[in-house]
mmCIF file of C-alpha atoms in Angstrom:
data_model
loop_
_atom_site.group_PDB
_atom_site.id
_atom_site.type_symbol
_atom_site.label_atom_id
_atom_site.label_comp_id
_atom_site.label_asym_id
_atom_site.label_seq_id
_atom_site.Cartn_x
_atom_site.Cartn_y
_atom_site.Cartn_z
ATOM 1 C CA UNK A 25 -85.328 89.743 41.793
ATOM 2 C CA UNK A 26 -83.766 93.338 41.037
ATOM 3 C CA UNK A 27 -86.363 96.313 41.488
ATOM 4 C CA UNK A 28 -86.969 97.600 37.951
ATOM 5 C CA UNK A 29 -84.489 101.112 37.840
ATOM 6 C CA UNK A 30 -84.505 104.072 35.591
ATOM 7 C CA UNK A 31 -83.375 103.695 32.194
ATOM 8 C CA UNK A 32 -80.078 106.091 33.070
ATOM 9 C CA UNK A 33 -79.731 103.605 35.447
ATOM 10 C CA UNK A 34 -77.154 100.429 34.829
ATOM 11 C CA UNK A 35 -77.269 97.209 36.211
ATOM 12 C CA UNK A 36 -73.552 96.259 37.138
ATOM 13 C CA UNK A 37 -72.026 93.439 39.725
ATOM 14 C CA UNK A 38 -70.096 94.633 42.575
ATOM 15 C CA UNK A 39 -66.772 92.880 41.324
ATOM 16 C CA UNK A 40 -67.019 95.172 38.268
ATOM 17 C CA UNK A 41 -67.093 98.747 40.947
ATOM 18 C CA UNK A 42 -65.394 97.324 43.822
ATOM 19 C CA UNK A 43 -61.939 94.901 44.690
ATOM 20 C CA UNK A 44 -63.110 92.525 47.153
ATOM 21 C CA UNK A 45 -60.834 91.055 50.323
ATOM 22 C CA UNK A 46 -60.971 89.589 53.125
ATOM 23 C CA UNK A 47 -59.540 90.936 56.257
ATOM 24 C CA UNK A 48 -56.772 89.691 58.111
ATOM 25 C CA UNK A 49 -54.849 89.426 61.195
ATOM 26 C CA UNK A 50 -54.013 92.290 63.078
ATOM 27 C CA UNK A 51 -50.243 93.409 64.751
ATOM 28 C CA UNK A 52 -51.099 93.310 68.654
ATOM 29 C CA UNK A 53 -47.829 95.177 69.601
ATOM 30 C CA UNK A 54 -48.954 97.785 67.140
ATOM 31 C CA UNK A 55 -52.677 98.202 68.550
ATOM 32 C CA UNK A 56 -54.313 99.237 70.831
ATOM 33 C CA UNK A 57 -58.076 99.288 72.711
ATOM 34 C CA UNK A 58 -57.838 103.528 72.843
ATOM 35 C CA UNK A 59 -57.867 105.715 70.203
ATOM 36 C CA UNK A 60 -54.997 108.606 70.363
ATOM 37 C CA UNK A 61 -52.338 110.147 68.265
ATOM 38 C CA UNK A 62 -49.589 107.328 68.985
ATOM 39 C CA UNK A 63 -53.028 104.804 67.539
ATOM 40 C CA UNK A 64 -55.260 106.934 65.185
ATOM 41 C CA UNK A 65 -56.377 104.070 62.466
ATOM 42 C CA UNK A 66 -59.946 102.191 63.822
ATOM 43 C CA UNK A 67 -59.205 98.093 63.391
ATOM 44 C CA UNK A 68 -62.726 96.522 62.369
ATOM 45 C CA UNK A 69 -63.871 93.025 63.031
ATOM 46 C CA UNK A 70 -66.709 91.061 62.170
ATOM 47 C CA UNK A 71 -69.312 92.671 64.453
ATOM 48 C CA UNK A 72 -72.134 94.775 64.934
ATOM 49 C CA UNK A 73 -71.777 96.022 68.261
ATOM 50 C CA UNK A 74 -69.931 99.894 67.565
ATOM 51 C CA UNK A 75 -70.308 99.213 63.888
ATOM 52 C CA UNK A 76 -67.782 96.329 64.299
ATOM 53 C CA UNK A 77 -64.973 98.548 66.118
ATOM 54 C CA UNK A 78 -62.510 96.391 67.800
ATOM 55 C CA UNK A 79 -59.176 98.343 68.562
ATOM 56 C CA UNK A 80 -57.214 101.011 67.351
ATOM 57 C CA UNK A 81 -53.804 100.866 65.728
ATOM 58 C CA UNK A 82 -50.989 103.018 64.619
ATOM 59 C CA UNK A 83 -50.717 101.690 60.910
ATOM 60 C CA UNK A 84 -53.505 101.887 58.585
ATOM 61 C CA UNK A 85 -53.789 98.826 55.954
ATOM 62 C CA UNK A 86 -57.643 100.184 53.995
ATOM 63 C CA UNK A 87 -58.494 103.279 52.638
ATOM 64 C CA UNK A 88 -60.637 106.122 53.561
ATOM 65 C CA UNK A 89 -64.253 105.321 51.197
ATOM 66 C CA UNK A 90 -64.720 102.044 51.427
ATOM 67 C CA UNK A 91 -67.373 99.669 52.808
ATOM 68 C CA UNK A 92 -67.093 96.226 55.073
ATOM 69 C CA UNK A 93 -69.121 93.518 54.921
ATOM 70 C CA UNK A 94 -69.561 91.415 57.557
ATOM 71 C CA UNK A 95 -69.192 88.481 56.382
ATOM 72 C CA UNK A 96 -69.738 85.849 59.002
ATOM 73 C CA UNK A 97 -72.367 85.531 61.664
ATOM 74 C CA UNK A 98 -74.946 88.439 60.543
ATOM 75 C CA UNK A 99 -74.620 88.432 56.975
ATOM 76 C CA UNK A 100 -74.339 91.291 54.328
ATOM 77 C CA UNK A 101 -74.641 94.241 56.822
ATOM 78 C CA UNK A 102 -72.749 96.913 55.040
ATOM 79 C CA UNK A 103 -70.239 100.267 57.424
ATOM 80 C CA UNK A 104 -69.280 103.073 54.970
ATOM 81 C CA UNK A 105 -65.834 103.838 56.478
ATOM 82 C CA UNK A 106 -64.522 107.883 55.669
ATOM 83 C CA UNK A 107 -61.422 107.241 57.392
ATOM 84 C CA UNK A 108 -58.169 104.561 57.076
ATOM 85 C CA UNK A 109 -58.407 101.255 58.816
ATOM 86 C CA UNK A 110 -57.627 98.138 59.282
ATOM 87 C CA UNK A 111 -59.964 94.915 59.010
ATOM 88 C CA UNK A 112 -59.922 91.752 60.562
ATOM 89 C CA UNK A 113 -61.277 88.229 60.092
ATOM 90 C CA UNK A 114 -63.991 87.296 58.530
ATOM 91 C CA UNK A 115 -64.464 91.177 57.869
ATOM 92 C CA UNK A 116 -65.064 92.281 53.402
ATOM 93 C CA UNK A 117 -63.612 95.474 52.393
ATOM 94 C CA UNK A 118 -64.846 97.001 49.109
ATOM 95 C CA UNK A 119 -62.313 99.226 47.705
ATOM 96 C CA UNK A 120 -63.250 101.322 44.954
ATOM 97 C CA UNK A 121 -61.968 101.084 41.859
ATOM 98 C CA UNK A 122 -63.289 103.431 39.919
ATOM 99 C CA UNK A 123 -64.665 107.358 40.638
ATOM 100 C CA UNK A 124 -67.713 106.130 42.381
ATOM 101 C CA UNK A 125 -70.068 107.490 45.421
ATOM 102 C CA UNK A 126 -69.179 104.576 48.183
ATOM 103 C CA UNK A 127 -72.007 105.351 50.612
ATOM 104 C CA UNK A 128 -74.558 105.050 47.858
ATOM 105 C CA UNK A 129 -73.659 101.480 47.531
ATOM 106 C CA UNK A 130 -73.348 100.952 50.798
ATOM 107 C CA UNK A 131 -76.939 102.161 51.096
ATOM 108 C CA UNK A 132 -78.197 99.898 48.258
ATOM 109 C CA UNK A 133 -76.013 96.931 49.836
ATOM 110 C CA UNK A 134 -78.223 96.990 52.981
ATOM 111 C CA UNK A 135 -81.258 97.933 51.429
ATOM 112 C CA UNK A 136 -81.478 95.847 48.687
ATOM 113 C CA UNK A 137 -79.265 93.099 48.887
ATOM 114 C CA UNK A 138 -80.648 89.783 50.330
ATOM 115 C CA UNK A 139 -77.578 87.432 50.401
ATOM 116 C CA UNK A 140 -77.945 83.647 50.475
ATOM 117 C CA UNK A 141 -75.987 81.844 52.701
ATOM 118 C CA UNK A 142 -74.128 79.005 51.376
ATOM 119 C CA UNK A 143 -72.346 76.567 53.582
ATOM 120 C CA UNK A 144 -73.712 75.020 55.990
ATOM 121 C CA UNK A 145 -72.809 75.569 60.080
ATOM 122 C CA UNK A 146 -72.423 79.381 60.485
ATOM 123 C CA UNK A 147 -73.462 81.784 57.977
ATOM 124 C CA UNK A 148 -70.178 82.773 55.820
ATOM 125 C CA UNK A 149 -70.111 85.565 52.965
ATOM 126 C CA UNK A 150 -66.944 85.461 50.904
ATOM 127 C CA UNK A 151 -65.175 88.001 48.599
ATOM 128 C CA UNK A 152 -65.797 86.049 45.218
ATOM 129 C CA UNK A 153 -69.306 85.698 46.718
ATOM 130 C CA UNK A 154 -70.651 89.352 47.074
ATOM 131 C CA UNK A 155 -68.367 90.196 44.102
ATOM 132 C CA UNK A 156 -71.786 88.311 42.083
ATOM 133 C CA UNK A 157 -73.965 90.444 43.284
ATOM 134 C CA UNK A 158 -75.853 92.719 40.946
ATOM 135 C CA UNK A 159 -76.470 97.224 42.160
ATOM 136 C CA UNK A 160 -77.536 100.162 40.249
ATOM 137 C CA UNK A 161 -75.222 102.112 39.003
ATOM 138 C CA UNK A 162 -76.483 105.763 38.872
ATOM 139 C CA UNK A 163 -74.704 108.718 37.547
ATOM 140 C CA UNK A 164 -72.318 110.640 39.853
ATOM 141 C CA UNK A 165 -74.219 113.330 40.430
ATOM 142 C CA UNK A 166 -77.340 111.056 41.447
ATOM 143 C CA UNK A 167 -74.721 108.662 43.630
ATOM 144 C CA UNK A 168 -73.373 112.021 45.526
ATOM 145 C CA UNK A 169 -77.481 112.995 45.833
ATOM 146 C CA UNK A 170 -78.595 110.318 47.480
ATOM 147 C CA UNK A 171 -76.287 109.404 49.564
ATOM 148 C CA UNK A 172 -76.129 112.651 50.877
ATOM 149 C CA UNK A 173 -79.992 112.998 51.600
ATOM 150 C CA UNK A 174 -79.621 109.229 53.655
ATOM 151 C CA UNK A 175 -76.130 110.309 55.620
ATOM 152 C CA UNK A 176 -78.026 113.025 56.730
ATOM 153 C CA UNK A 177 -80.506 110.854 58.408
ATOM 154 C CA UNK A 178 -77.917 109.020 59.810
ATOM 155 C CA UNK A 179 -76.876 111.741 61.023
ATOM 156 C CA UNK A 180 -79.426 113.006 62.793
ATOM 157 C CA UNK A 181 -80.147 108.986 64.007
ATOM 158 C CA UNK A 182 -76.534 108.792 65.567
ATOM 159 C CA UNK A 183 -77.025 112.156 67.234
ATOM 160 C CA UNK A 184 -80.283 110.307 68.814
ATOM 161 C CA UNK A 185 -78.508 107.050 69.288
ATOM 162 C CA UNK A 186 -75.913 109.614 71.581
ATOM 163 C CA UNK A 187 -78.147 111.039 73.700
ATOM 164 C CA UNK A 188 -80.632 108.061 74.740
ATOM 165 C CA UNK A 189 -77.072 106.381 75.718
ATOM 166 C CA UNK A 190 -76.083 109.506 77.835
ATOM 167 C CA UNK A 191 -79.607 109.770 78.980
ATOM 168 C CA UNK A 192 -79.398 105.768 80.342
ATOM 169 C CA UNK A 193 -75.746 106.946 81.776
ATOM 170 C CA UNK A 194 -77.400 109.910 83.560
ATOM 171 C CA UNK A 195 -80.226 107.520 85.046
ATOM 172 C CA UNK A 196 -77.513 104.651 85.618
ATOM 173 C CA UNK A 197 -76.053 107.300 88.193
ATOM 174 C CA UNK A 198 -79.076 108.630 89.461
ATOM 175 C CA UNK A 199 -80.360 105.422 90.296
ATOM 176 C CA UNK A 200 -77.070 104.725 92.071
ATOM 177 C CA UNK A 201 -77.304 108.015 94.767
ATOM 178 C CA UNK A 202 -81.274 108.002 94.923
ATOM 179 C CA UNK A 203 -81.950 103.968 95.705
ATOM 180 C CA UNK A 204 -78.900 103.844 98.431
ATOM 181 C CA UNK A 205 -79.418 106.653 100.202
ATOM 182 C CA UNK A 206 -76.208 108.407 99.335
ATOM 183 C CA UNK A 207 -78.279 111.281 97.796
ATOM 184 C CA UNK A 208 -81.359 112.882 98.959
ATOM 185 C CA UNK A 209 -84.299 114.348 97.698
ATOM 186 C CA UNK A 210 -85.335 118.134 98.461
ATOM 187 C CA UNK A 211 -87.076 118.080 101.834
ATOM 188 C CA UNK A 212 -86.301 114.407 102.642
ATOM 189 C CA UNK A 213 -84.183 113.287 105.676
ATOM 190 C CA UNK A 214 -85.977 110.440 107.323
ATOM 191 C CA UNK A 215 -84.448 107.321 108.075
ATOM 192 C CA UNK A 216 -84.625 104.043 106.262
ATOM 193 C CA UNK A 217 -85.056 100.545 106.448
ATOM 194 C CA UNK A 218 -84.057 96.786 106.115
ATOM 195 C CA UNK A 219 -86.591 95.100 104.016
ATOM 196 C CA UNK A 220 -87.184 91.449 102.392
ATOM 197 C CA UNK A 221 -88.561 90.960 99.650
ATOM 198 C CA UNK A 222 -90.548 87.737 100.496
ATOM 199 C CA UNK A 223 -92.443 89.702 103.886
ATOM 200 C CA UNK A 224 -93.019 93.136 101.356
ATOM 201 C CA UNK A 225 -94.645 90.801 98.128
ATOM 202 C CA UNK A 226 -96.736 87.716 97.227
ATOM 203 C CA UNK A 227 -93.970 85.885 94.663
ATOM 204 C CA UNK A 228 -95.589 83.380 92.845
ATOM 205 C CA UNK A 229 -94.692 81.885 89.011
ATOM 206 C CA UNK A 230 -96.994 81.841 86.236
ATOM 207 C CA UNK A 231 -98.816 78.782 84.502
ATOM 208 C CA UNK A 232 -98.143 79.515 80.515
ATOM 209 C CA UNK A 233 -95.935 78.009 78.235
ATOM 210 C CA UNK A 234 -94.365 79.674 74.858
ATOM 211 C CA UNK A 235 -97.101 77.611 72.976
ATOM 212 C CA UNK A 236 -99.696 80.075 74.612
ATOM 213 C CA UNK A 237 -99.230 83.157 73.095
ATOM 214 C CA UNK A 238 -100.687 84.695 70.725
ATOM 215 C CA UNK A 239 -99.380 87.361 67.842
ATOM 216 C CA UNK A 240 -102.641 89.608 68.189
ATOM 217 C CA UNK A 241 -103.676 88.573 72.029
ATOM 218 C CA UNK A 242 -105.144 91.796 73.979
ATOM 219 C CA UNK A 243 -102.513 91.022 77.332
ATOM 220 C CA UNK A 244 -98.921 91.124 77.637
ATOM 221 C CA UNK A 245 -97.799 87.719 78.352
ATOM 222 C CA UNK A 246 -93.910 87.769 80.003
ATOM 223 C CA UNK A 247 -91.902 85.106 79.267
ATOM 224 C CA UNK A 248 -87.939 84.255 80.213
ATOM 225 C CA UNK A 249 -87.102 87.402 77.952
ATOM 226 C CA UNK A 250 -86.422 90.812 77.443
ATOM 227 C CA UNK A 251 -89.172 90.313 74.327
ATOM 228 C CA UNK A 252 -92.874 90.522 76.147
ATOM 229 C CA UNK A 253 -94.962 88.618 73.775
ATOM 230 C CA UNK A 254 -99.252 88.665 73.787
ATOM 231 C CA UNK A 255 -101.679 86.475 74.872
ATOM 232 C CA UNK A 256 -105.913 86.215 75.198
ATOM 233 C CA UNK A 257 -105.678 85.369 78.451
ATOM 234 C CA UNK A 258 -104.750 87.331 82.140
ATOM 235 C CA UNK A 259 -103.938 86.123 85.194
ATOM 236 C CA UNK A 260 -103.402 89.148 87.310
ATOM 237 C CA UNK A 261 -104.749 92.510 87.486
ATOM 238 C CA UNK A 262 -102.548 94.940 89.272
ATOM 239 C CA UNK A 263 -99.035 95.879 89.958
ATOM 240 C CA UNK A 264 -96.338 93.883 89.527
ATOM 241 C CA UNK A 265 -92.952 92.880 88.851
ATOM 242 C CA UNK A 266 -91.799 90.738 86.324
ATOM 243 C CA UNK A 267 -88.584 88.381 86.350
ATOM 244 C CA UNK A 268 -87.299 85.452 84.656
ATOM 245 C CA UNK A 269 -87.104 81.752 86.634
ATOM 246 C CA UNK A 270 -83.941 81.063 84.342
ATOM 247 C CA UNK A 271 -81.830 82.815 81.163
ATOM 248 C CA UNK A 272 -81.111 86.065 82.067
ATOM 249 C CA UNK A 273 -81.590 86.313 85.732
ATOM 250 C CA UNK A 274 -79.743 89.271 85.974
ATOM 251 C CA UNK A 275 -80.539 92.243 83.350
ATOM 252 C CA UNK A 276 -84.591 91.460 82.872
ATOM 253 C CA UNK A 277 -86.743 92.985 84.459
ATOM 254 C CA UNK A 278 -90.687 94.077 83.704
ATOM 255 C CA UNK A 279 -92.841 96.310 85.647
ATOM 256 C CA UNK A 280 -96.376 96.249 84.645
ATOM 257 C CA UNK A 281 -99.986 98.037 86.220
ATOM 258 C CA UNK A 282 -102.699 96.102 84.537
ATOM 259 C CA UNK A 283 -103.865 93.091 82.984
ATOM 260 C CA UNK A 284 -101.458 90.637 82.225
ATOM 261 C CA UNK A 285 -100.022 86.802 82.141
ATOM 262 C CA UNK A 286 -96.684 85.110 83.002
ATOM 263 C CA UNK A 287 -94.496 81.927 81.582
ATOM 264 C CA UNK A 288 -94.584 78.735 84.428
ATOM 265 C CA UNK A 289 -91.008 79.662 84.377
ATOM 266 C CA UNK A 290 -91.346 83.790 85.475
ATOM 267 C CA UNK A 291 -91.776 84.600 89.155
ATOM 268 C CA UNK A 292 -94.516 86.820 88.861
ATOM 269 C CA UNK A 293 -93.681 89.765 92.242
ATOM 270 C CA UNK A 294 -97.325 91.332 93.250
ATOM 271 C CA UNK A 295 -99.527 92.894 96.009
ATOM 272 C CA UNK A 296 -97.515 94.340 97.795
ATOM 273 C CA UNK A 297 -97.533 95.755 101.362
ATOM 274 C CA UNK A 298 -99.022 99.014 102.011
ATOM 275 C CA UNK A 299 -96.435 100.774 103.226
ATOM 276 C CA UNK A 300 -94.103 99.789 100.186
ATOM 277 C CA UNK A 301 -94.106 101.344 97.295
ATOM 278 C CA UNK A 302 -94.456 98.379 94.582
ATOM 279 C CA UNK A 303 -92.406 100.026 91.530
ATOM 280 C CA UNK A 304 -89.679 101.579 93.601
ATOM 281 C CA UNK A 305 -88.821 98.018 94.152
ATOM 282 C CA UNK A 306 -88.824 97.669 90.503
ATOM 283 C CA UNK A 307 -85.752 99.938 90.559
ATOM 284 C CA UNK A 308 -84.194 98.844 93.209
ATOM 285 C CA UNK A 309 -84.520 95.272 91.908
ATOM 286 C CA UNK A 310 -82.722 96.303 88.535
ATOM 287 C CA UNK A 311 -79.629 98.121 90.373
ATOM 288 C CA UNK A 312 -79.155 95.452 93.279
ATOM 289 C CA UNK A 313 -81.094 92.364 92.373
ATOM 290 C CA UNK A 314 -78.694 90.704 89.790
ATOM 291 C CA UNK A 315 -75.738 90.550 91.610
ATOM 292 C CA UNK A 316 -77.691 88.721 94.340
ATOM 293 C CA UNK A 317 -79.026 86.607 91.606
ATOM 294 C CA UNK A 318 -76.143 84.989 90.792
ATOM 295 C CA UNK A 319 -74.662 84.753 93.578
ATOM 296 C CA UNK A 320 -77.343 82.401 95.075
ATOM 297 C CA UNK A 321 -77.771 80.967 91.535
ATOM 298 C CA UNK A 322 -78.683 77.233 90.892
ATOM 299 C CA UNK A 323 -75.994 75.937 87.901
ATOM 300 C CA UNK A 324 -78.131 74.313 85.407
ATOM 301 C CA UNK A 325 -77.451 74.398 81.202
ATOM 302 C CA UNK A 326 -78.584 78.264 81.961
ATOM 303 C CA UNK A 327 -78.573 80.029 85.174
ATOM 304 C CA UNK A 328 -81.488 79.573 87.151
ATOM 305 C CA UNK A 329 -83.779 81.285 89.877
ATOM 306 C CA UNK A 330 -85.300 79.382 92.807
ATOM 307 C CA UNK A 331 -88.499 80.637 94.793
ATOM 308 C CA UNK A 332 -86.294 81.554 98.178
ATOM 309 C CA UNK A 333 -83.544 83.496 96.001
ATOM 310 C CA UNK A 334 -86.604 86.245 95.709
ATOM 311 C CA UNK A 335 -88.040 85.445 98.681
ATOM 312 C CA UNK A 336 -84.246 86.432 100.731
ATOM 313 C CA UNK A 337 -83.045 89.456 98.417
ATOM 314 C CA UNK A 338 -82.645 92.076 101.105
ATOM 315 C CA UNK A 339 -82.940 95.996 100.397
ATOM 316 C CA UNK A 340 -83.210 99.755 101.977
ATOM 317 C CA UNK A 341 -85.604 101.831 101.423
ATOM 318 C CA UNK A 342 -86.844 104.997 103.020
ATOM 319 C CA UNK A 343 -89.746 104.451 105.722
ATOM 320 C CA UNK A 344 -91.598 107.378 104.560
ATOM 321 C CA UNK A 345 -93.672 106.284 101.162
ATOM 322 C CA UNK A 346 -94.047 110.292 100.523
ATOM 323 C CA UNK A 347 -90.592 109.569 100.149
ATOM 324 C CA UNK A 348 -90.450 106.347 98.035
ATOM 325 C CA UNK A 349 -93.257 108.068 95.963
ATOM 326 C CA UNK A 350 -91.335 111.128 94.970
ATOM 327 C CA UNK A 351 -87.792 109.021 94.100
ATOM 328 C CA UNK A 352 -89.728 106.715 91.901
ATOM 329 C CA UNK A 353 -91.236 110.198 90.299
ATOM 330 C CA UNK A 354 -87.663 111.350 89.374
ATOM 331 C CA UNK A 355 -87.106 107.994 88.040
ATOM 332 C CA UNK A 356 -90.126 107.484 86.145
ATOM 333 C CA UNK A 357 -89.783 110.848 84.338
ATOM 334 C CA UNK A 358 -86.497 109.410 82.803
ATOM 335 C CA UNK A 359 -87.799 106.552 81.714
ATOM 336 C CA UNK A 360 -90.342 108.617 79.534
ATOM 337 C CA UNK A 361 -88.051 110.701 78.196
ATOM 338 C CA UNK A 362 -85.668 108.114 77.008
ATOM 339 C CA UNK A 363 -88.907 105.930 75.673
ATOM 340 C CA UNK A 364 -89.636 109.157 73.748
ATOM 341 C CA UNK A 365 -86.242 109.698 72.840
ATOM 342 C CA UNK A 366 -86.768 106.063 71.389
ATOM 343 C CA UNK A 367 -89.760 106.679 69.961
ATOM 344 C CA UNK A 368 -88.313 109.278 67.452
ATOM 345 C CA UNK A 369 -85.745 107.377 66.830
ATOM 346 C CA UNK A 370 -87.604 104.490 66.056
ATOM 347 C CA UNK A 371 -89.879 106.260 63.559
ATOM 348 C CA UNK A 372 -86.299 108.330 61.549
ATOM 349 C CA UNK A 373 -85.753 105.139 60.914
ATOM 350 C CA UNK A 374 -88.835 104.273 59.195
ATOM 351 C CA UNK A 375 -89.034 107.631 57.763
ATOM 352 C CA UNK A 376 -85.617 106.462 56.409
ATOM 353 C CA UNK A 377 -86.360 103.185 55.453
ATOM 354 C CA UNK A 378 -89.319 104.609 52.988
ATOM 355 C CA UNK A 379 -87.308 107.115 51.583
ATOM 356 C CA UNK A 380 -84.637 104.371 50.714
ATOM 357 C CA UNK A 381 -87.034 102.557 48.701
ATOM 358 C CA UNK A 382 -88.095 105.427 46.869
ATOM 359 C CA UNK A 383 -84.054 107.106 45.901
ATOM 360 C CA UNK A 384 -82.341 103.377 45.790
ATOM 361 C CA UNK A 385 -85.186 102.348 43.149
ATOM 362 C CA UNK A 386 -84.986 106.095 41.462
ATOM 363 C CA UNK A 387 -88.610 105.836 41.860
ATOM 364 C CA UNK A 388 -87.704 109.839 42.818
ATOM 365 C CA UNK A 389 -85.824 111.046 41.501
ATOM 366 C CA UNK A 390 -83.126 113.925 42.965
ATOM 367 C CA UNK A 391 -81.091 114.792 39.700
ATOM 368 C CA UNK A 392 -83.150 115.876 36.974
ATOM 369 C CA UNK A 393 -83.070 112.817 34.387
ATOM 370 C CA UNK A 394 -81.155 114.199 31.078
#
């Protein structure tokens, strides 16, 4: 059911406003993975990463000012395209038939339309199907005003995403230098030593299952996922590193210092010896453990870890615990900066959602009704 709109707004089918068509094939001989003067036109596919960017071509098939909508898998994600482009695969292109502000309708598609899955198997959306959905149609000046305001917020979000990506890259480079001894912090020059994880920490799995979680639980529950669930029990109170025993064994790592519980297929690494700084081990595992894990994985339906693989992980650290703590402080400060930016981004997204609820329904008007 659609929202109630101002009396000055029309309600029309998408097919009345746009020509809808599915993407086609592309010519690999006239395409490149890199954009340059020879290949200036983006190729968009049916994906969400980088807004579906697939590559670049030396020809274009669709005009700027169009909208693309994902038609397979994750249905109905709309992107406004401000340059000529090529659309491929199941990606749907909406090309304006008349003088309208396509940015406004792109925003409304993402906010106000819930596409029905009309096929079995992989969800799919076709051009004829999308043409039948209804959208509100304010007068052109109001379309433009709403689109400009929301576009400004998108600009801020894009800038925050770019800054977060930059900070993450800087942190990764810093880890590569500080955690391998290639660079030393000022004032430190002592020797490093090699350690085995099983010699410096206690390692065991948890005892809980997924059905033990409680969305309103008091404590974190670490499962075989990057998502941290909640629970009303805890098995340990203190510093620990958590890694899944199967699944994302090369790229999922959690650090906590407090009360928590964990799944029976999650390894809990804690009770660190006195001359090892636990959080530094966490950062070392983030950087280095994945390769070790994959080289020693137990191949089943998914990649799996066994206890000896964790115990035999070998790494080098400064002998001086003060230097260990100093390195950890540098990386923790970077994490805090990234987390603050992510929080700001999430808050901005929530603000935009609230603005969309008001502006795209006409509850708040940017142009005085005539």
